[in-house]
């Protein structure tokens, strides 16, 4: 299976919508109170920076599980897949990456495979760094089936500030390793589930980069 990844503008289109609103409001406010307008312009630039979407040097290796998110590895454990997937499976290895507001928030596919299922579930907006966020928070689960039949699950979890999870793909779509598949606005977390025998290549506290950093090696 092969498929090229199209290059995109450095700023994701989602960012321009918010930045335009902030800029217009700031321009109008400048005629009333300059300090508030200056704050608004700074917020405009921060919004553009938050929605940056840089290109990445993606390792093309079907045995590797690469990070789906920029951020810090906050948890490595064994857990059952999200209940809404109704998967008849035992516990899987789970590697969780927490994204703060300063990280790139575009998420990428950890492996090459087919988007077998996409399931969204409403929930709370607890701090995404908490363990219970995986069960309690609003989330979107993506099941990817590799050529060998291995199931990899990527769960986008909304955080304390995040209020919307966006998906760029559709069910049954072929995903190239490192391909953009979604985005979470303003601070969040991504959990990646894989077989228990996958060899972990990271540790809690590691800073990782979406599409580049290696999290695990599949057997």
Coordinates of N, CA and C in Angstrom, one line a residue:
X1 N 0.9 -1.2 0.0 CA 0.0 0.0 0.0 C 0.9 1.2 0.0
X2 N 0.5 2.2 -0.8 CA 1.3 3.4 -0.8 C 0.4 4.6 -1.1
X3 N 0.8 5.7 -0.7 CA 0.0 6.9 -0.8 C 0.8 8.1 -0.4
X4 N 0.8 9.2 -1.2 CA 1.6 10.3 -0.8 C 0.9 11.3 0.1
X5 N 1.6 12.0 1.0 CA 1.0 12.9 1.9 C 1.1 14.3 1.3
X6 N 0.0 15.0 1.1 CA 0.1 16.3 0.5 C 0.6 17.3 1.5
X7 N 1.4 18.2 1.0 CA 1.9 19.3 1.8 C 0.8 20.3 2.0
X8 N 0.8 20.9 3.2 CA -0.3 21.9 3.6 C 0.4 23.2 4.0
X9 N -0.4 24.2 4.1 CA 0.1 25.5 4.6 C 0.6 25.3 6.0
X10 N 1.5 26.2 6.4 CA 2.1 26.1 7.8 C 1.1 26.3 8.8
X11 N 0.1 27.1 8.6 CA -1.0 27.4 9.5 C -2.2 26.6 9.0
X12 N -2.8 25.8 10.0 CA -3.9 24.9 9.6 C -5.2 25.9 9.3
X13 N -6.0 25.5 8.4 CA -7.2 26.4 8.0 C -8.1 26.7 9.2
X14 N -8.1 25.8 10.2 CA -9.0 26.1 11.4 C -8.5 27.3 12.1
X15 N -7.2 27.6 12.1 CA -6.6 28.7 12.8 C -7.0 30.0 12.2
X16 N -7.2 30.1 10.9 CA -7.5 31.4 10.2 C -8.9 31.9 10.6
X17 N -9.8 31.0 10.9 CA -11.2 31.4 11.3 C -11.1 32.2 12.6
X18 N -10.4 31.6 13.6 CA -10.4 32.2 14.9 C -9.5 33.5 14.9
X19 N -8.4 33.5 14.1 CA -7.5 34.6 14.0 C -8.2 35.8 13.4
X20 N -9.0 35.5 12.4 CA -9.8 36.6 11.7 C -10.8 37.3 12.7
X21 N -11.5 36.5 13.5 CA -12.4 37.0 14.4 C -11.7 37.9 15.4
X22 N -10.6 37.4 16.0 CA -9.8 38.1 17.0 C -9.2 39.4 16.4
X23 N -8.8 39.4 15.1 CA -8.2 40.6 14.5 C -9.3 41.6 14.3
X24 N -10.4 41.3 13.8 CA -11.5 42.2 13.6 C -11.9 42.9 14.9
X25 N -12.1 42.1 15.9 CA -12.6 42.6 17.2 C -11.5 43.5 17.8
X26 N -10.2 43.2 17.6 CA -9.1 44.0 18.1 C -9.0 45.3 17.4
X27 N -9.2 45.3 16.0 CA -9.2 46.5 15.3 C -10.3 47.5 15.7
X28 N -11.5 46.9 15.9 CA -12.6 47.8 16.4 C -12.4 48.3 17.8
X29 N -11.8 47.5 18.6 CA -11.5 47.9 20.0 C -10.4 48.9 20.1
X30 N -9.5 49.0 19.1 CA -8.5 50.0 19.1 C -9.0 51.4 19.1
X31 N -10.2 51.6 18.6 CA -10.8 52.9 18.6 C -11.4 53.3 20.0
X32 N -11.5 52.3 20.9 CA -12.1 52.5 22.2 C -11.1 52.5 23.3
X33 N -10.3 51.5 23.3 CA -9.3 51.3 24.4 C -8.1 50.6 23.9
X34 N -7.0 51.2 23.7 CA -5.8 50.7 23.0 C -5.2 49.5 23.8
X35 N -5.1 49.5 25.1 CA -4.5 48.4 25.8 C -5.2 47.1 25.5
X36 N -6.5 47.1 25.5 CA -7.3 45.9 25.2 C -7.1 45.5 23.7
X37 N -7.0 46.4 22.8 CA -6.7 46.1 21.4 C -5.4 45.4 21.3
X38 N -4.4 45.9 22.0 CA -3.1 45.3 21.9 C -3.1 43.8 22.4
X39 N -3.8 43.6 23.5 CA -4.0 42.2 24.0 C -4.7 41.4 22.9
X40 N -5.7 42.0 22.2 CA -6.4 41.2 21.2 C -5.5 40.9 20.0
X41 N -4.6 41.8 19.6 CA -3.7 41.5 18.5 C -2.7 40.4 18.9
X42 N -2.3 40.4 20.2 CA -1.4 39.4 20.7 C -2.1 38.0 20.6
X43 N -3.4 38.0 21.0 CA -4.2 36.8 21.0 C -4.3 36.3 19.5
X44 N -4.4 37.2 18.6 CA -4.5 36.8 17.2 C -3.3 36.1 16.7
X45 N -2.1 36.6 17.1 CA -0.8 36.0 16.7 C -0.7 34.7 17.4
X46 N -1.1 34.6 18.7 CA -1.0 33.3 19.4 C -1.9 32.3 18.8
X47 N -3.0 32.7 18.3 CA -4.0 31.7 17.7 C -3.3 31.1 16.4
X48 N -2.7 32.0 15.6 CA -2.0 31.5 14.4 C -0.9 30.5 14.8
X49 N -0.2 30.9 15.8 CA 1.0 30.0 16.2 C 0.4 28.7 16.8
X50 N -0.7 28.7 17.5 CA -1.2 27.5 18.1 C -1.6 26.5 17.0
X51 N -2.2 27.1 15.9 CA -2.7 26.2 14.8 C -1.6 25.9 13.8
X52 N -0.3 26.1 14.1 CA 0.7 25.8 13.2 C 0.7 24.3 12.8
X53 N 1.1 24.0 11.6 CA 1.0 22.6 11.1 C 2.3 22.3 10.3
X54 N 3.4 22.2 11.0 CA 4.7 22.0 10.3 C 4.8 20.6 9.6
X55 N 5.7 20.5 8.6 CA 6.0 19.2 8.0 C 6.9 18.4 8.9
X56 N 6.9 17.1 8.8 CA 7.7 16.3 9.7 C 8.5 15.3 8.9
X57 N 9.6 14.8 9.4 CA 10.4 13.8 8.8 C 9.9 12.4 9.4
X58 N 9.1 11.8 8.6 CA 8.3 10.6 9.1 C 9.1 9.3 8.7
X59 N 9.4 8.5 9.8 CA 10.1 7.2 9.5 C 9.1 6.2 8.9
X60 N 9.3 5.8 7.7 CA 8.4 4.9 7.0 C 8.8 3.4 7.3
X61 N 8.3 2.9 8.4 CA 8.6 1.5 8.8 C 7.3 0.9 9.5
X62 N 6.8 -0.1 8.8 CA 5.5 -0.7 9.3 C 5.6 -1.3 10.7
X63 N 6.8 -1.6 11.2 CA 7.0 -2.2 12.5 C 7.0 -1.2 13.6
X64 N 7.1 0.1 13.2 CA 7.2 1.2 14.2 C 5.8 1.8 14.6
X65 N 5.7 2.1 15.8 CA 4.5 2.9 16.2 C 5.0 4.3 16.6
X66 N 4.7 5.3 15.8 CA 5.2 6.6 16.0 C 4.2 7.5 16.7
X67 N 4.6 8.5 17.4 CA 3.7 9.4 18.2 C 2.7 10.0 17.3
X68 N 1.4 10.1 17.8 CA 0.4 10.8 17.1 C 0.3 12.2 17.5
X69 N 1.0 12.6 18.6 CA 0.9 14.0 19.1 C 2.2 14.5 19.6
X70 N 2.3 15.8 19.5 CA 3.4 16.5 20.2 C 3.1 16.6 21.6
X71 N 4.1 16.6 22.5 CA 3.8 16.7 23.9 C 4.8 15.9 24.8
X72 N 4.3 15.4 25.9 CA 5.0 14.7 26.9 C 4.3 13.4 27.2
X73 N 5.1 12.3 27.2 CA 4.6 11.0 27.6 C 4.2 11.1 29.1
X74 N 2.9 10.9 29.4 CA 2.4 11.1 30.8 C 2.1 9.8 31.4
X75 N 1.9 8.7 30.6 CA 1.5 7.4 31.2 C 1.8 6.3 30.2
X76 N 2.4 5.2 30.8 CA 2.6 4.0 30.0 C 2.1 2.9 30.9
X77 N 1.0 2.2 30.4 CA 0.5 1.1 31.2 C -0.2 0.1 30.4
X78 N -1.0 -0.8 31.0 CA -1.9 -1.8 30.3 C -3.3 -1.4 30.6
X79 N -4.2 -1.4 29.6 CA -5.6 -1.0 29.8 C -6.4 -1.6 28.7
X80 N -7.7 -1.7 29.0 CA -8.7 -2.2 28.0 C -9.0 -1.0 27.0
X81 N -9.3 -1.3 25.8 CA -9.7 -0.3 24.8 C -11.0 0.4 25.3
X82 N -11.3 1.6 24.8 CA -12.5 2.3 25.2 C -13.7 1.4 25.1
X83 N -14.6 1.5 26.0 CA -15.8 0.6 26.1 C -16.7 0.7 24.9
X84 N -16.8 2.0 24.3 CA -17.7 2.2 23.2 C -17.3 1.5 21.9
X85 N -16.0 1.0 21.9 CA -15.6 0.3 20.7 C -16.1 -1.2 20.7
X86 N -16.5 -1.6 21.9 CA -17.1 -3.0 22.1 C -16.1 -4.0 21.4
X87 N -14.8 -3.9 21.7 CA -13.9 -4.8 21.1 C -13.7 -6.0 22.0
X88 N -13.8 -7.2 21.5 CA -13.6 -8.4 22.3 C -12.1 -8.7 22.3
X89 N -11.4 -8.0 23.2 CA -10.0 -8.1 23.3 C -9.5 -8.0 24.8
X90 N -8.3 -8.5 25.1 CA -7.8 -8.4 26.4 C -7.1 -7.0 26.5
X91 N -6.4 -6.8 27.6 CA -5.7 -5.6 27.8 C -4.7 -5.3 26.7
X92 N -4.4 -4.1 26.5 CA -3.4 -3.7 25.5 C -2.4 -2.7 26.1
X93 N -1.3 -2.6 25.5 CA -0.3 -1.6 26.0 C -0.8 -0.2 25.6
X94 N -0.8 0.7 26.5 CA -1.2 2.1 26.3 C -0.2 3.1 26.6
X95 N 0.1 3.9 25.6 CA 1.0 5.0 25.8 C 0.3 6.3 25.6
X96 N 0.3 7.2 26.6 CA -0.4 8.4 26.6 C 0.5 9.7 26.5
X97 N 0.1 10.6 25.6 CA 0.8 11.8 25.4 C 0.0 13.0 25.7
X98 N 0.4 13.8 26.6 CA -0.3 15.0 27.0 C 0.2 16.2 26.2
X99 N -0.8 17.0 25.6 CA -0.4 18.2 24.9 C -0.9 19.4 25.7
X100 N 0.1 20.4 25.9 CA -0.3 21.6 26.5 C -0.6 22.6 25.4
X101 N -1.0 23.9 25.7 CA -1.4 24.8 24.7 C -0.3 25.3 23.8
X102 N 1.0 25.0 24.2 CA 2.1 25.4 23.4 C 2.6 24.4 22.4
X103 N 2.0 23.2 22.4 CA 2.3 22.1 21.5 C 1.5 22.2 20.2
X104 N 2.1 21.7 19.1 CA 1.3 21.5 17.9 C 0.2 20.5 18.2
X105 N -1.0 20.9 17.7 CA -2.2 20.0 18.1 C -2.8 19.2 16.9
X106 N -2.1 19.2 15.8 CA -2.5 18.3 14.7 C -2.0 16.9 15.0
X107 N -2.9 16.0 14.9 CA -2.6 14.6 15.2 C -2.3 13.7 14.0
X108 N -1.4 12.8 14.1 CA -1.0 12.0 12.9 C -1.1 10.5 13.2
X109 N -1.3 9.7 12.1 CA -1.4 8.3 12.3 C -0.1 7.6 12.7
X110 N -0.2 6.8 13.7 CA 1.1 6.1 14.2 C 1.6 5.0 13.3
X111 N 0.7 4.5 12.5 CA 1.1 3.4 11.6 C 0.4 3.5 10.2
X112 N 0.9 2.6 9.3 CA 0.2 2.5 8.0 C -0.9 1.5 8.1
X113 N -2.1 1.9 7.7 CA -3.2 1.0 7.8 C -4.5 1.6 7.4
X114 N -5.6 0.9 7.6 CA -7.0 1.3 7.2 C -7.7 1.8 8.4
X115 N -8.4 2.9 8.3 CA -9.3 3.4 9.4 C -10.5 2.6 9.5
X116 N -10.4 1.6 10.3 CA -11.5 0.5 10.4 C -12.8 1.1 11.1
X117 N -12.6 1.9 12.2 CA -13.7 2.4 12.9 C -13.3 3.8 13.5
X118 N -14.3 4.7 13.5 CA -14.2 6.0 14.2 C -15.4 6.2 15.1
X119 N -15.2 6.2 16.4 CA -16.3 6.3 17.3 C -16.1 7.5 18.3
X120 N -17.1 8.4 18.3 CA -17.1 9.6 19.1 C -17.9 9.4 20.4
X121 N -17.5 9.8 21.5 CA -18.3 9.7 22.8 C -18.2 11.0 23.5
X122 N -19.4 11.5 24.0 CA -19.4 12.7 24.8 C -18.9 12.4 26.2
X123 N -18.4 13.4 26.9 CA -18.0 13.2 28.2 C -17.6 14.5 28.9
X124 N -16.9 14.4 30.0 CA -16.5 15.6 30.8 C -15.2 16.2 30.2
X125 N -14.8 17.3 30.8 CA -13.6 18.1 30.4 C -12.7 18.2 31.5
X126 N -12.2 17.1 32.1 CA -11.3 17.1 33.2 C -9.9 17.4 32.7
X127 N -9.0 17.7 33.6 CA -7.6 17.9 33.1 C -7.1 16.7 32.4
X128 N -6.6 16.8 31.2 CA -6.3 15.7 30.4 C -5.1 14.9 30.9
X129 N -4.3 15.5 31.8 CA -3.1 14.8 32.3 C -3.5 13.8 33.4
X130 N -4.8 13.8 33.9 CA -5.2 12.9 34.9 C -5.5 11.5 34.3
X131 N -5.2 10.5 35.1 CA -5.5 9.1 34.6 C -6.9 8.9 34.2
X132 N -7.8 9.4 35.0 CA -9.3 9.2 34.8 C -9.8 9.9 33.6
X133 N -9.0 10.8 33.0 CA -9.5 11.5 31.8 C -9.7 10.5 30.6
X134 N -9.0 9.4 30.6 CA -9.2 8.4 29.6 C -10.6 7.8 29.6
X135 N -11.2 7.7 30.8 CA -12.5 7.1 30.9 C -13.6 8.1 30.9
X136 N -13.4 9.3 31.5 CA -14.4 10.3 31.8 C -14.6 11.4 30.7
X137 N -13.5 11.7 30.1 CA -13.5 12.9 29.2 C -14.2 12.6 27.8
X138 N -14.6 13.6 27.2 CA -15.1 13.5 25.8 C -13.9 13.0 24.9
X139 N -14.2 12.1 24.0 CA -13.1 11.5 23.2 C -13.6 11.0 21.8
X140 N -12.7 10.8 21.0 CA -12.9 10.2 19.7 C -11.9 9.1 19.5
X141 N -12.4 7.8 19.2 CA -11.5 6.7 19.1 C -11.4 6.2 17.6
X142 N -10.2 6.0 17.2 CA -9.9 5.6 15.8 C -9.2 4.2 15.9
X143 N -9.8 3.2 15.2 CA -9.2 1.9 15.2 C -8.5 1.7 13.8
X144 N -7.2 1.5 13.8 CA -6.5 1.3 12.6 C -6.0 -0.1 12.4
X145 N -6.3 -0.7 11.3 CA -5.9 -2.1 11.0 C -4.8 -2.1 10.0
X146 N -3.6 -2.7 10.5 CA -2.4 -2.7 9.6 C -2.5 -3.8 8.6
X147 N -1.6 -3.9 7.7 CA -1.6 -5.0 6.7 C -1.5 -6.3 7.3
X148 N -0.8 -6.5 8.4 CA -0.7 -7.8 9.1 C -1.9 -8.1 9.9
X149 N -2.9 -7.2 10.0 CA -4.1 -7.4 10.8 C -4.0 -6.9 12.3
X150 N -2.9 -6.3 12.6 CA -2.7 -5.8 14.0 C -3.6 -4.6 14.2
X151 N -4.3 -4.5 15.3 CA -5.1 -3.4 15.6 C -4.4 -2.3 16.5
X152 N -4.4 -1.1 16.0 CA -3.8 0.0 16.8 C -5.0 1.0 17.0
X153 N -5.1 1.4 18.2 CA -6.2 2.3 18.6 C -5.6 3.7 19.0
X154 N -6.1 4.7 18.4 CA -5.7 6.1 18.8 C -6.9 6.8 19.3
X155 N -6.8 7.3 20.5 CA -7.9 8.0 21.2 C -7.6 9.5 21.4
X156 N -8.3 10.4 20.8 CA -8.2 11.8 21.0 C -9.1 12.2 22.2
X157 N -8.5 12.8 23.2 CA -9.2 13.1 24.5 C -9.2 14.6 24.7
X158 N -10.4 15.2 24.8 CA -10.5 16.6 25.1 C -10.1 16.9 26.5
X159 N -9.5 18.1 26.7 CA -9.0 18.4 28.0 C -9.8 19.5 28.7
X160 N -9.1 20.1 29.7 CA -9.8 21.1 30.5 C -10.3 22.3 29.7
X161 N -9.4 22.7 28.8 CA -9.8 23.9 27.9 C -10.3 23.5 26.6
X162 N -9.9 22.3 26.1 CA -10.3 21.9 24.8 C -11.8 21.6 24.8
X163 N -12.5 22.0 23.7 CA -13.9 21.9 23.6 C -14.4 21.3 22.3
X164 N -13.4 20.9 21.4 CA -13.8 20.3 20.2 C -12.7 19.4 19.6
X165 N -13.1 18.2 19.2 CA -12.2 17.3 18.6 C -12.6 17.2 17.1
X166 N -11.6 17.5 16.2 CA -11.9 17.5 14.8 C -11.3 16.3 14.1
X167 N -12.0 15.7 13.1 CA -11.5 14.6 12.4 C -11.4 15.0 10.9
X168 N -10.3 14.6 10.3 CA -10.1 15.0 8.8 C -10.3 13.8 7.9
X169 N -10.6 12.6 8.5 CA -10.7 11.4 7.7 C -12.1 10.8 7.8
X170 N -12.3 9.7 7.0 CA -13.5 9.0 7.0 C -13.2 7.5 7.2
X171 N -14.3 6.7 7.6 CA -14.1 5.3 7.9 C -13.7 4.6 6.6
X172 N -12.8 3.6 6.8 CA -12.3 2.8 5.7 C -11.2 3.5 4.8
X173 N -10.9 4.7 5.2 CA -9.8 5.4 4.5 C -8.4 4.8 4.8
X174 N -7.6 4.7 3.8 CA -6.2 4.3 4.0 C -5.4 5.4 4.6
X175 N -4.7 5.1 5.6 CA -3.8 6.1 6.3 C -2.4 5.8 6.1
X176 N -1.6 6.7 5.6 CA -0.2 6.6 5.5 C 0.4 6.8 6.9
X177 N 1.5 6.2 7.3 CA 2.1 6.4 8.6 C 2.6 7.9 8.6
X178 N 2.1 8.6 9.7 CA 2.4 10.0 9.8 C 1.4 10.9 9.2
X179 N 0.4 10.4 8.6 CA -0.6 11.3 7.9 C -1.5 12.0 8.9
X180 N -1.8 13.2 8.7 CA -2.7 14.0 9.6 C -4.1 13.3 9.6
X181 N -4.7 13.1 10.8 CA -6.0 12.6 10.8 C -7.0 13.4 11.6
X182 N -6.5 14.3 12.5 CA -7.4 15.1 13.3 C -6.6 16.2 14.1
X183 N -7.4 16.9 14.9 CA -6.9 18.0 15.7 C -7.8 18.2 16.9
X184 N -7.2 18.6 18.0 CA -8.0 18.9 19.2 C -7.6 20.3 19.6
X185 N -8.6 21.1 19.8 CA -8.4 22.5 20.1 C -8.0 22.8 21.6
X186 N -6.9 23.4 21.8 CA -6.5 24.1 23.0 C -6.3 23.1 24.2
X187 N -5.2 22.3 24.2 CA -4.8 21.5 25.3 C -5.6 20.2 25.4
X188 N -4.9 19.1 25.4 CA -5.6 17.8 25.3 C -4.6 16.6 25.5
X189 N -5.1 15.4 25.1 CA -4.3 14.2 25.3 C -4.6 13.2 24.2
X190 N -3.6 12.4 23.8 CA -3.8 11.3 22.9 C -3.3 10.0 23.5
X191 N -4.2 9.0 23.5 CA -3.8 7.6 24.0 C -3.6 6.7 22.8
X192 N -2.6 5.9 22.8 CA -2.3 5.0 21.7 C -2.3 3.6 22.3
X193 N -3.2 2.7 21.9 CA -3.2 1.3 22.3 C -2.6 0.4 21.3
X194 N -1.9 -0.6 21.7 CA -1.2 -1.5 20.8 C -1.0 -2.9 21.5
X195 N -0.6 -3.9 20.8 CA -0.5 -5.2 21.4 C 0.5 -5.2 22.6
X196 N 0.2 -6.1 23.6 CA 1.1 -6.1 24.8 C 2.5 -6.4 24.5
X197 N 2.8 -7.2 23.5 CA 4.2 -7.6 23.2 C 4.9 -6.5 22.4
X198 N 4.3 -5.4 22.1 CA 5.1 -4.3 21.5 C 6.2 -3.8 22.4
X199 N 7.4 -3.6 21.9 CA 8.5 -3.2 22.7 C 8.5 -1.7 22.8
X200 N 8.4 -1.2 24.1 CA 8.3 0.2 24.3 C 9.7 0.9 24.0
X201 N 9.6 2.0 23.3 CA 10.9 2.7 23.0 C 10.9 4.2 23.6
X202 N 10.0 4.4 24.6 CA 10.0 5.7 25.2 C 9.7 5.5 26.7
X203 N 9.8 6.5 27.5 CA 9.5 6.4 28.9 C 8.7 7.6 29.4
X204 N 8.0 7.5 30.5 CA 7.3 8.6 31.0 C 8.2 9.8 31.2
X205 N 7.7 11.0 30.8 CA 8.5 12.2 30.9 C 9.1 12.6 29.6
X206 N 9.2 11.7 28.6 CA 9.9 12.0 27.4 C 9.0 13.0 26.6
X207 N 9.7 14.0 26.0 CA 9.0 14.9 25.0 C 9.0 14.2 23.6
X208 N 7.9 14.2 23.0 CA 7.8 13.5 21.7 C 7.2 14.4 20.7
X209 N 7.4 14.1 19.4 CA 7.0 14.9 18.3 C 6.1 14.0 17.4
X210 N 4.9 14.5 17.0 CA 4.0 13.8 16.2 C 4.6 13.5 14.8
X211 N 4.5 12.3 14.4 CA 5.0 11.9 13.1 C 6.5 11.6 13.0
X212 N 7.2 11.8 14.1 CA 8.6 11.6 14.1 C 9.1 10.6 15.3
X213 N 8.7 10.9 16.5 CA 9.2 10.2 17.6 C 8.6 8.7 17.7
X214 N 9.5 7.8 17.9 CA 9.2 6.4 18.0 C 8.7 6.0 19.4
X215 N 7.5 5.5 19.5 CA 6.9 5.1 20.8 C 7.2 3.6 21.1
X216 N 7.1 2.8 20.1 CA 7.2 1.4 20.3 C 7.5 0.6 19.0
X217 N 7.9 -0.6 19.2 CA 8.3 -1.5 18.0 C 7.4 -2.7 18.1
X218 N 6.6 -2.9 17.0 CA 5.7 -4.1 16.9 C 6.5 -5.3 16.7
X219 N 6.1 -6.4 17.3 CA 6.7 -7.7 17.1 C 6.3 -8.3 15.8

